XYZ file of C-alpha atoms in Angstrom:
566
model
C 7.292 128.021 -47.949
C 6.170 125.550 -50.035
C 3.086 126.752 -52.611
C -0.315 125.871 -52.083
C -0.750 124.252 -55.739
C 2.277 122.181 -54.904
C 1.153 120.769 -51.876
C -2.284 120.129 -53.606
C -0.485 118.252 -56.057
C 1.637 116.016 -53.685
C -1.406 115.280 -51.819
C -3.427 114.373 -54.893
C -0.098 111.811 -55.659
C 0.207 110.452 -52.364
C -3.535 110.037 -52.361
C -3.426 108.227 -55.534
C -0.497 105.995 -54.307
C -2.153 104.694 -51.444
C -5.578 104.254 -53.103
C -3.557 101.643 -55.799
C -1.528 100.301 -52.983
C -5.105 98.883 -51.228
C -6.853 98.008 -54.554
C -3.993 96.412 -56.442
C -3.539 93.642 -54.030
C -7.780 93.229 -53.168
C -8.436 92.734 -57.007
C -5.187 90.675 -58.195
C -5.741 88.391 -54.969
C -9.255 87.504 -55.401
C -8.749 87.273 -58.909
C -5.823 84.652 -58.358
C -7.734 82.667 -55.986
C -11.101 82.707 -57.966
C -9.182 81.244 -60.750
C -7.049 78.909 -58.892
C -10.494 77.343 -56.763
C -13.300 78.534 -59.004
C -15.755 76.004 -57.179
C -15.458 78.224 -53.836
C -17.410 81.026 -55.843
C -19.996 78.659 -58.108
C -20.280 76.031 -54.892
C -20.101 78.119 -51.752
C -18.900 76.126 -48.728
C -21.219 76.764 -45.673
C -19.686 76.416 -42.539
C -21.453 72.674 -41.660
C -19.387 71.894 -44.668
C -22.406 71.941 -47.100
C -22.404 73.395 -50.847
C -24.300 75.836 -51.699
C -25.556 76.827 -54.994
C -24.139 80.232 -57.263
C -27.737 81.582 -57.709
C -28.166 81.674 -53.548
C -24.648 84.208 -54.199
C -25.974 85.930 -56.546
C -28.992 86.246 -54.102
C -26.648 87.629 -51.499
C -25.362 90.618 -54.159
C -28.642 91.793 -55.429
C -29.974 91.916 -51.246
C -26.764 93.545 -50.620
C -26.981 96.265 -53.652
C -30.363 97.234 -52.516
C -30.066 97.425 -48.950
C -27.039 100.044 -49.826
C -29.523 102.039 -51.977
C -30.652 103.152 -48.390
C -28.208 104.766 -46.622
C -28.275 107.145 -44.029
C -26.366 110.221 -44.255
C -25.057 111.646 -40.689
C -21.951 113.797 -42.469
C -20.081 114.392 -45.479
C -17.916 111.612 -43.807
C -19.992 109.541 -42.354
C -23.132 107.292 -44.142
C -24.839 104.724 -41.867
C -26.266 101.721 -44.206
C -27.926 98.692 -43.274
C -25.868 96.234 -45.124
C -23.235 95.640 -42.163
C -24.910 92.907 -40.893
C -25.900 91.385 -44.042
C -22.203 91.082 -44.686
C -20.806 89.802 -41.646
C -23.572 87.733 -41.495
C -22.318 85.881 -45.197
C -19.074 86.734 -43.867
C -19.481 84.150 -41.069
C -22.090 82.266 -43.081
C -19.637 80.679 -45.396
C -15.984 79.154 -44.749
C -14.209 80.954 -47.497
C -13.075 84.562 -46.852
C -13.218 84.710 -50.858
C -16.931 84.556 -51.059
C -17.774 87.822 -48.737
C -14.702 89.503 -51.141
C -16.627 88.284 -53.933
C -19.823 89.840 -52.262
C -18.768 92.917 -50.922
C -16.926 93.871 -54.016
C -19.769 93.551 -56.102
C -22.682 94.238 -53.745
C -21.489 97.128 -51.687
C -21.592 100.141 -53.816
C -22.093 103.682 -53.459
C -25.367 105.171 -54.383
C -23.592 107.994 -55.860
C -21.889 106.260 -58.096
C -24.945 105.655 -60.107
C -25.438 109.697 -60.110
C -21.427 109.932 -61.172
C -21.249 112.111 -57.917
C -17.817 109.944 -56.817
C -14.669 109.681 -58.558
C -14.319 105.703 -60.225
C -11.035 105.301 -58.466
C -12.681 106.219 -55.331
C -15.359 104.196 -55.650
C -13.108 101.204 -56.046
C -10.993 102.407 -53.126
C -14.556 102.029 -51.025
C -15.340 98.385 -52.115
C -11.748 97.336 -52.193
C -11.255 98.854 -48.542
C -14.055 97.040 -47.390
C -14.063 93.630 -48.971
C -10.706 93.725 -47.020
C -12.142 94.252 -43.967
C -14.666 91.706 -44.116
C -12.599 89.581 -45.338
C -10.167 89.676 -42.116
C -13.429 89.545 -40.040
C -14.465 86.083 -42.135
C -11.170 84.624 -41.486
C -10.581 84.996 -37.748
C -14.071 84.308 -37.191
C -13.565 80.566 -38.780
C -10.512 80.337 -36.493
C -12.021 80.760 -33.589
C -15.719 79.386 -34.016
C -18.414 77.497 -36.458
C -21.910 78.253 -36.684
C -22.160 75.233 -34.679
C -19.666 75.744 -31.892
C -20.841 76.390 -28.336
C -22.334 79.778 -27.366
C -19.579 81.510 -25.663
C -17.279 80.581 -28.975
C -19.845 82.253 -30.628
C -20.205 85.064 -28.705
C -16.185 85.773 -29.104
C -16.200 84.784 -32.463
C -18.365 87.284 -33.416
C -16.808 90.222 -30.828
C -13.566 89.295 -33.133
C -15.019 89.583 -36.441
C -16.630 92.707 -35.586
C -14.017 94.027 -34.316
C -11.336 93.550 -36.782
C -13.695 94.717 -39.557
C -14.168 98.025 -37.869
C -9.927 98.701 -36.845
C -9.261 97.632 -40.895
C -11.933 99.734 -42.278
C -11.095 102.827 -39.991
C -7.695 102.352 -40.357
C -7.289 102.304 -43.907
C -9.625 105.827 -43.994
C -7.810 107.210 -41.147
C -4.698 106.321 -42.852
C -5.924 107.931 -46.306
C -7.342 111.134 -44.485
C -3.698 111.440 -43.224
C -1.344 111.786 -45.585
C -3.682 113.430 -48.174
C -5.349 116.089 -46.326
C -3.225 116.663 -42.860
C -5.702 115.824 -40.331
C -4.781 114.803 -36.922
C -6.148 110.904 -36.150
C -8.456 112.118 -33.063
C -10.166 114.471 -35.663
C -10.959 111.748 -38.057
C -12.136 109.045 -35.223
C -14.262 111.934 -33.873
C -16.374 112.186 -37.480
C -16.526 108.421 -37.847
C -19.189 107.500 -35.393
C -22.158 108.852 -34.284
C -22.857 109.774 -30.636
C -20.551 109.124 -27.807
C -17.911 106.820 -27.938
C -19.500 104.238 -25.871
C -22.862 104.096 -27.141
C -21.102 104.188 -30.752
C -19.191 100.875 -30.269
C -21.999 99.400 -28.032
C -24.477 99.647 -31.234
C -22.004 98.410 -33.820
C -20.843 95.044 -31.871
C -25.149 94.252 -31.167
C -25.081 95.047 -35.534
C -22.578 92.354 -35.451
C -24.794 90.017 -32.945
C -27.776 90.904 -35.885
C -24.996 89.395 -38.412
C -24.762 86.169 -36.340
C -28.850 85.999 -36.417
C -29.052 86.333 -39.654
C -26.380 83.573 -40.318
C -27.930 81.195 -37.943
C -31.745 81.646 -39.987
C -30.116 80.953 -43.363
C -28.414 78.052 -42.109
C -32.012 76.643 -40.655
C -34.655 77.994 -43.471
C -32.751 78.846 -46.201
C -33.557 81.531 -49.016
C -37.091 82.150 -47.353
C -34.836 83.999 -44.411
C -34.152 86.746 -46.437
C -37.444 88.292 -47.199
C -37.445 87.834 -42.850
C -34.729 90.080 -42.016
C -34.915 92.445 -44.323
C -37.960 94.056 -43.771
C -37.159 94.263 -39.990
C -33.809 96.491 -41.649
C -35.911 98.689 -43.626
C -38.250 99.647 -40.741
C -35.308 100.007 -38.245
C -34.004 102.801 -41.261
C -37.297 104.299 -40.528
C -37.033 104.478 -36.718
C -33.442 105.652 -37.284
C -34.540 108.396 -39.530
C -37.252 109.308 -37.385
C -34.843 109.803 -34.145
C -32.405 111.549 -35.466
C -34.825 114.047 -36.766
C -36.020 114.316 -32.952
C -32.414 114.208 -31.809
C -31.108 117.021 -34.544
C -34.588 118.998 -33.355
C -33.382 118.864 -29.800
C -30.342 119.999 -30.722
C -31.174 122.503 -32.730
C -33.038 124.217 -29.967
C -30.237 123.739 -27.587
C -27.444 125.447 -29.900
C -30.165 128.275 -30.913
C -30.625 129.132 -27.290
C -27.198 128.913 -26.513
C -26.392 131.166 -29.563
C -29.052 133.445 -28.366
C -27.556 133.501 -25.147
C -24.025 134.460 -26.599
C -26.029 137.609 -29.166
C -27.039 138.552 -25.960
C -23.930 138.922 -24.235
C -22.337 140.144 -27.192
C -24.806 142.834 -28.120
C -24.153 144.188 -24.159
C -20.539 144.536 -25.057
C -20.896 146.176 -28.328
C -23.647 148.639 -26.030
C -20.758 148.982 -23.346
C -18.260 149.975 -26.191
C -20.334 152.760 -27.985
C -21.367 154.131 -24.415
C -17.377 154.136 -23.796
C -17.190 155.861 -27.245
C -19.821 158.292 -26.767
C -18.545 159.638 -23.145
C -15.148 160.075 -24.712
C -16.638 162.411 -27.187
C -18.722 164.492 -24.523
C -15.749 164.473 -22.366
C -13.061 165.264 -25.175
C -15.017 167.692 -27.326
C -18.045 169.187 -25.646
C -17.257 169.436 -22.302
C -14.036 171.054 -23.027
C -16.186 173.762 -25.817
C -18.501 173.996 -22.627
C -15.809 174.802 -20.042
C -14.680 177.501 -21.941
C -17.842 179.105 -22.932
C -18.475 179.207 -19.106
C -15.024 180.943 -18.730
C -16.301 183.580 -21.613
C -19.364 184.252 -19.742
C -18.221 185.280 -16.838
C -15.529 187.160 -18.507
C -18.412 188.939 -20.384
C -20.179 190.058 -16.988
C -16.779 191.206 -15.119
C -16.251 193.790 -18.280
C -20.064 194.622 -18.651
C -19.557 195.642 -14.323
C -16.496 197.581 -15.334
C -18.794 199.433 -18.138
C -15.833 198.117 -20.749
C -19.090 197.470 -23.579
C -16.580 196.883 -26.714
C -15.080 194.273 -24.805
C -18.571 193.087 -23.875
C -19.567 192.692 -27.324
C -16.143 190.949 -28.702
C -16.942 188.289 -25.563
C -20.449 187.931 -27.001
C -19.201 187.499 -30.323
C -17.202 184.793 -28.906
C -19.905 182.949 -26.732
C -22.564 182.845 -30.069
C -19.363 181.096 -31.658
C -18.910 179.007 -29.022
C -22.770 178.027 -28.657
C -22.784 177.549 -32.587
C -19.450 175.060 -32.386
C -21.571 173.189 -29.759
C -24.181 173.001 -30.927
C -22.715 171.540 -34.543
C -20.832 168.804 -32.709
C -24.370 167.780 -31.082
C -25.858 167.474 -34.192
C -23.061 165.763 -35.548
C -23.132 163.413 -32.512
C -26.579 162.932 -33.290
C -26.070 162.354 -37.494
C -23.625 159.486 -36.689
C -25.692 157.721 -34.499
C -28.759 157.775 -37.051
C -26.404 157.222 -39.891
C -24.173 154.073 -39.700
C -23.245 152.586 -36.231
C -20.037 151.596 -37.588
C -18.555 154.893 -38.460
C -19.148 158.107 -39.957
C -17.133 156.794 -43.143
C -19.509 154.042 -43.516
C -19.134 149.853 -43.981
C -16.726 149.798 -46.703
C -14.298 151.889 -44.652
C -15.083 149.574 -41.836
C -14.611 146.903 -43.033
C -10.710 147.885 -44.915
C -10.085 149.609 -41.890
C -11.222 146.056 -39.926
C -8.663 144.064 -41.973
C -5.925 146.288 -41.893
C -5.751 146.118 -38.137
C -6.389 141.746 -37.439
C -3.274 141.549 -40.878
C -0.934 143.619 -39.010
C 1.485 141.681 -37.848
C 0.145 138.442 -39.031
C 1.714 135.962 -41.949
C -2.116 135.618 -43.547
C -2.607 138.651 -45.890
C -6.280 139.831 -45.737
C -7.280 141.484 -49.109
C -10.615 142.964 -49.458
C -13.321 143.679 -52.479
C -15.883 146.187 -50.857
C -18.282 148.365 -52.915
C -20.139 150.601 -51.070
C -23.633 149.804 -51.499
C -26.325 152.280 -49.765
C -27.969 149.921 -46.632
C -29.565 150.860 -43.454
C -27.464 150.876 -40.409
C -28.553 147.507 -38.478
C -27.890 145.408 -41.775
C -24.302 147.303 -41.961
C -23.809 146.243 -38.618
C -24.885 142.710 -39.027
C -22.703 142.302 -41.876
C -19.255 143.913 -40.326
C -20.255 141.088 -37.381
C -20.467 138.836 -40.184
C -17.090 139.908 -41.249
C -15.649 140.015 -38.046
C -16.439 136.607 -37.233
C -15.376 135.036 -40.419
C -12.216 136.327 -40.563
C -11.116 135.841 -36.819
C -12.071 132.546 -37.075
C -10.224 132.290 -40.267
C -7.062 133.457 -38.800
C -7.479 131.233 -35.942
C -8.466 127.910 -37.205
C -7.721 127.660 -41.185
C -4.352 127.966 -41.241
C -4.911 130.145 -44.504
C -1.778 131.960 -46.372
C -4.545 134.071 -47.796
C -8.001 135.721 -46.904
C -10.801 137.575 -49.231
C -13.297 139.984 -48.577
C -15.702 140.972 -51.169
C -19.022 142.947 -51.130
C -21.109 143.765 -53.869
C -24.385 144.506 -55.206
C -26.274 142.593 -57.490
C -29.898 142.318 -58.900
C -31.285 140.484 -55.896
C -29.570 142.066 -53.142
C -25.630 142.411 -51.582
C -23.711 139.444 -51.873
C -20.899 139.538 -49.154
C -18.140 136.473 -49.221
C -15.480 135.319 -47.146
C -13.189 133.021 -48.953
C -9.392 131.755 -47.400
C -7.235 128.961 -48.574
C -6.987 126.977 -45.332
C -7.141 123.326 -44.531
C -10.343 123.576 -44.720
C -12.988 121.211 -42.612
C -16.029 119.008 -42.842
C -19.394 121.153 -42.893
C -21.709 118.767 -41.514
C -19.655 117.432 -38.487
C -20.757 118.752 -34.719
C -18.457 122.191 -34.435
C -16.332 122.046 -31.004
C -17.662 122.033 -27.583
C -18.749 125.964 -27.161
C -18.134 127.313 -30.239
C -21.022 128.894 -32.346
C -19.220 131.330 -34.958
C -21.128 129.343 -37.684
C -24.240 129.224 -35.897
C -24.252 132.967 -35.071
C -23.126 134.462 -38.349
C -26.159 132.391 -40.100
C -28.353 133.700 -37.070
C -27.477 137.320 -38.164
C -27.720 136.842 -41.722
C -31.045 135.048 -41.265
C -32.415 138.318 -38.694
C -31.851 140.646 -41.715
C -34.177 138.218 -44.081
C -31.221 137.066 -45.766
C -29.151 133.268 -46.898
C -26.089 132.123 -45.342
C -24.085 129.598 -46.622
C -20.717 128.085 -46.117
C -18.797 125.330 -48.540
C -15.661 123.570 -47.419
C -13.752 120.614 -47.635
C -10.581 119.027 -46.089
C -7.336 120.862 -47.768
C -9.782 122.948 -50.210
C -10.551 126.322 -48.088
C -13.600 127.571 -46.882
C -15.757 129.900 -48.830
C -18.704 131.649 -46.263
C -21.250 133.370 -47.858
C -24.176 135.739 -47.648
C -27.044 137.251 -49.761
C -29.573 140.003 -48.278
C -32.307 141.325 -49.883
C -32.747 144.102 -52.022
C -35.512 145.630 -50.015
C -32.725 147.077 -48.521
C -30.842 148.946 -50.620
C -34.387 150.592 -52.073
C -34.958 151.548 -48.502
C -31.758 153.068 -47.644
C -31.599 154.597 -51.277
C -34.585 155.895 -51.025
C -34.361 157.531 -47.386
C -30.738 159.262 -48.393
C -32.774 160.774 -51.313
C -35.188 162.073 -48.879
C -32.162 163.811 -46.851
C -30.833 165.306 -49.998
C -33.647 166.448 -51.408
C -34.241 168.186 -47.452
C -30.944 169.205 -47.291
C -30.967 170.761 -51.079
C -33.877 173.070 -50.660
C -33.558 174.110 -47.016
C -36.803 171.824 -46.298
C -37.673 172.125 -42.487
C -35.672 169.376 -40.361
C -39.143 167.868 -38.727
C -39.871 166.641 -42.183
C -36.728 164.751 -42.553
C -37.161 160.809 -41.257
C -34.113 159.081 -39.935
C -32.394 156.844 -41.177
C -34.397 153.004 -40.899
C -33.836 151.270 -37.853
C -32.437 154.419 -35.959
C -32.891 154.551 -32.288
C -34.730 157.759 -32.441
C -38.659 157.547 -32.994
C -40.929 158.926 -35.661
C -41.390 162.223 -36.987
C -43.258 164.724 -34.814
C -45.384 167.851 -35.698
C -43.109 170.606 -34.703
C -45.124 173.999 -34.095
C -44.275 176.878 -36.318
C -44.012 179.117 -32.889
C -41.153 176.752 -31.841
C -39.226 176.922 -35.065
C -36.231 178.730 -35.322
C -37.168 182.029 -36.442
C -39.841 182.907 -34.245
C -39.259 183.698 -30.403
C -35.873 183.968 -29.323
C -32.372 183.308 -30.785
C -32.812 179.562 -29.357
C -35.750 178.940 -31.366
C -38.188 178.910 -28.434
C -41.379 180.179 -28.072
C -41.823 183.808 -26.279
C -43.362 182.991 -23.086
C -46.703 183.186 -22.671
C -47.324 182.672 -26.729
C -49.012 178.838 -27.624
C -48.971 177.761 -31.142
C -52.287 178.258 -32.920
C -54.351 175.616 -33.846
C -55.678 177.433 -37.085
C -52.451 179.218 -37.642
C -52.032 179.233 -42.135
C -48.488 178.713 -41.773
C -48.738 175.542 -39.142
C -47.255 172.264 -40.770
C -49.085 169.283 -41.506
C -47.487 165.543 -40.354
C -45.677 164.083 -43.574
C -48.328 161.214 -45.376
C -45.180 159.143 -44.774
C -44.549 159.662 -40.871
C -45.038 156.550 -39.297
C -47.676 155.608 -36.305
C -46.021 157.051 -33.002
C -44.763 153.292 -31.863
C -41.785 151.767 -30.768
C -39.455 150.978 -32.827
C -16.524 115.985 -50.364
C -16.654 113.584 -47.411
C -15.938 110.399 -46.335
C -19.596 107.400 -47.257
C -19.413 104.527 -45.724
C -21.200 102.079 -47.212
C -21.839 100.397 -43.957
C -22.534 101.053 -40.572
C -20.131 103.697 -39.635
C -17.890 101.955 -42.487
C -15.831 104.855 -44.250
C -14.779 105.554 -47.160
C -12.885 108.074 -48.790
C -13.678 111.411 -50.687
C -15.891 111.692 -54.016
């Protein structure tokens, strides 16, 4: 099996192979024919056949440059900008495919390249990819139509252009995203465009009838046209903005019910299981301790009717036994349901335990980091569901030789990570149809006042992460010492406070009279005898008891024009 740094590297040389094989030819072919015809960049031919002048180019690059200072951002692969039409529309404007080349190659940048957030061979990959495209639009556009041709020319003229520009562009991304990083060509197409498939397409050929506009005011008022249309862009940025906050809203509240929907279901289950659990343990343990103590008792009368008393009192001895073992595995019963719902042992053992069951048998070897760090049960539970979720869908989807579990404490809190070294994916597209791992492992980390995060990129792993406050380690530090210090110096159980969010309630006065102690060997009162109200030794409620309540992508630099990886 071939290493993971290895494959990295291959990847990173095929990637840089194919990135030299599209800009080598883009920059030593424009260069070639700039020299060879140098008037078709200082004299522009329009397509009426008329010069025009190298500061109305220039013109073109600055509008260009800032129109792509606006972009939208839909995904780490995906940027929406406005200066798609601006192109085509030069593209179509003028007869030489060298002048939108010239254009795009010098207009459409990246915005991040002026942060150094993109790689400069990248960067050159994005303008070189796209000044190809446009320039394949430019030159089947002039092949089939003029500005001046009849409308139905125009109207396929245009369909053409726009079309060709889109298949080159995608392609050549498509094509990168391929051989560098694995993915399949319907995963790629699916992150490239923004809604359905219809609507998608639909909106990018009526940017390419806002190209022809454009084209057709230049050609009648000249530089004046410019100021026209591009106001009209920035406002339609605004409207775009604005609805896809409305749309992401909506959609929000769609996946948040649907994710509470699925808690829901899955908090029944996990309710079904420890019922299953807790009726094995009757059935196994106390109803089998029960059984017999039955048999001893009426053992103990036969003998006592045969007047056989030493016999009586061995059979006694051996029912107070019995009544003692019972009554320890109650209170056990009951100390593991305060204590951790997880497990007697706690989350750490949980959680090794967890991944030495899903590793069995599987290639991926699960390794884990755990400290034990004193929390309350809920968060222990949210964060073995955390666990759980991370890792199955690590083993199912990423592909990954290798998984990590670490959990540790730290000045602000617990820290727990998942980290494999899968294929890896692109955090901000749509997740599948139905699946809401993500969305329900930040909904749990977010119930327990806590940060979830997750970082991943194609072919770089996936690193899931989550911090929760450190609230709760004082709390469950602080109620364990409270147990201690009860259990150390015989303090009277109806002091003690379970556990925080335990399903029992809050402390209760518990009458002296009732105490073990007083009565009978149960611990209840003789009948007939009430606690006192002014009795000395009577217990005051604890001043703590609590109120008796319940309890790196792909930017395009046009509209849905990719590009590849910072």
């Amino acid at each position: 099996m071939t290493d993971p740094a290895t494959r990295k590297r291959g990847a990173a040389a095929v990637g840089f192979a194919f990135k030299l094989l599209v800009i080598l030819p883009v920059l030593v072919g424009l260069a070639w024919a700039v020299s060879a015809h140098p008037g078709s960049i200082l004299r522009p031919q329009l397509t009426g056949g008329e010069r025009d002048s190298s500061v109305a180019l220039a013109l073109w690059i600055a509008v260009v440059a800032t129109v792509e200072l606006l972009p939208v951002s839909v995904s780490s692969v995906l940027r929406l900008s406005l200066s798609f039409p601006i192109l085509l529309g030069v593209a179509i404007l003028y007869q030489s495919p060298l002048v939108i080349g010239f254009v795009t190659l010098l207009g459409a940048f990246d915005s991040r390249e002026i942060r150094r957030e993109i790689a400069p061979l990248n960067a050159l990959f994005n303008r070189c990819q796209a000044a190809a495209a446009f320039m394949t639009g430019s030159v089947l556009f002039h092949e089939m139509a003029a500005l001046k041709s009849p409308l139905y020319l125009l109207v396929a003229g245009i369909l053409l252009a726009t079309a060709a520009t889109y298949v080159v562009n995608v392609t050549l991304v498509v094509a990168y995203m391929r051989l560098v990083y694995r993915n399949r060509f319907r995963e790629v197409l699916k992150q490239l465009r923004v809604g359905a498939l219809s609507e998608f397409l639909l909106s990018y050929l009526g940017l390419g009838f806002v190209g022809l506009i454009i084209a057709k005011l230049y050609e009648a008022v000249g530089l004046l046209s410019v100021a026209a249309f591009i106001l009209p862009l920035v406002f339609a940025r605004q409207m775009f903005f604005r609805n896809m906050a409305l749309e992401e809203a909506h959609k929000e509240l769609k996946d948040r019910e649907r994710v509470l929907r699925a808690l829901s279901n899955r908090m029944a289950e996990e309710r079904q299981d420890e019922r299953m659990q807790i009726a094995a343990y009757l059935h196994d343990d106390l109803a089998q301790t029960l059984f017999r103590l039955g048999l001893q008792v009426e053992m103990a009368k036969k003998r006592l009717v045969q007047g056989q008393l030493q016999s009586v009192n061995s059979d006694l001895d051996k029912i107070t036994a019995a009544k003692q073992e019972t009554s320890d595995a109650v209170r056990a019963l009951i100390r593991d349901l305060h204590r951790s719902p997880i497990g007697r042992k706690g989350l750490g053992e949980a959680i090794q335990n967890f991944a030495e069951d899903i590793s069995r048998g599987h290639p991926t070897k699960i390794s884990t980091e755990v400290v034990e760090v004193p929390l309350p049960p809920p968060i222990q539970l949210l964060i073995y569901q955390i666990v759980r979720e991370a890792a199955m869908n690590s083993l199912k989807h990423a592909e990954a030789e290798s998984i990590l579990i670490t959990l540790r404490e730290t000045d602000d809190g617990v820290e727990l990570q998942i980290r494999d070294d899968g294929k890896g994916f692109d955090t901000q597209a749509a997740p599948p149809e139905g699946h809401f791992g993500s969305v329900m492992m930040r909904e749990r980390a977010l119930v327990a006042g806590g940060k979830y995060s997750i970082e991943s990129e194609p072919g770089e792993g996936t690193v899931i992460s989550a911090t929760f406050p450190r609230v709760w380690v004082e709390e469950a530090t602080l109620v364990e010492s409270r147990q201690s210090e009860s259990d150390g110096t015989n303090k009277p159980a109806h002091f003690q406070r379970p556990p925080v969010g335990s399903t029992v309630g809050p402390p209760r006065l518990v009458p002296e009279s009732s105490r073990p102690g007083r009565g009978d060997s149960n611990g209840q009162a003789p009948k007939g005898e009430a606690p006192k109200a002014d009795d000395p030794t009577a217990e005051a409620p604890s001043e703590d008891a609590a109120p008796d309540e319940g309890t790196e992508g792909l930017t395009p630099a046009t509209q849905g024009r990719p590009a590849v990886p910072a």
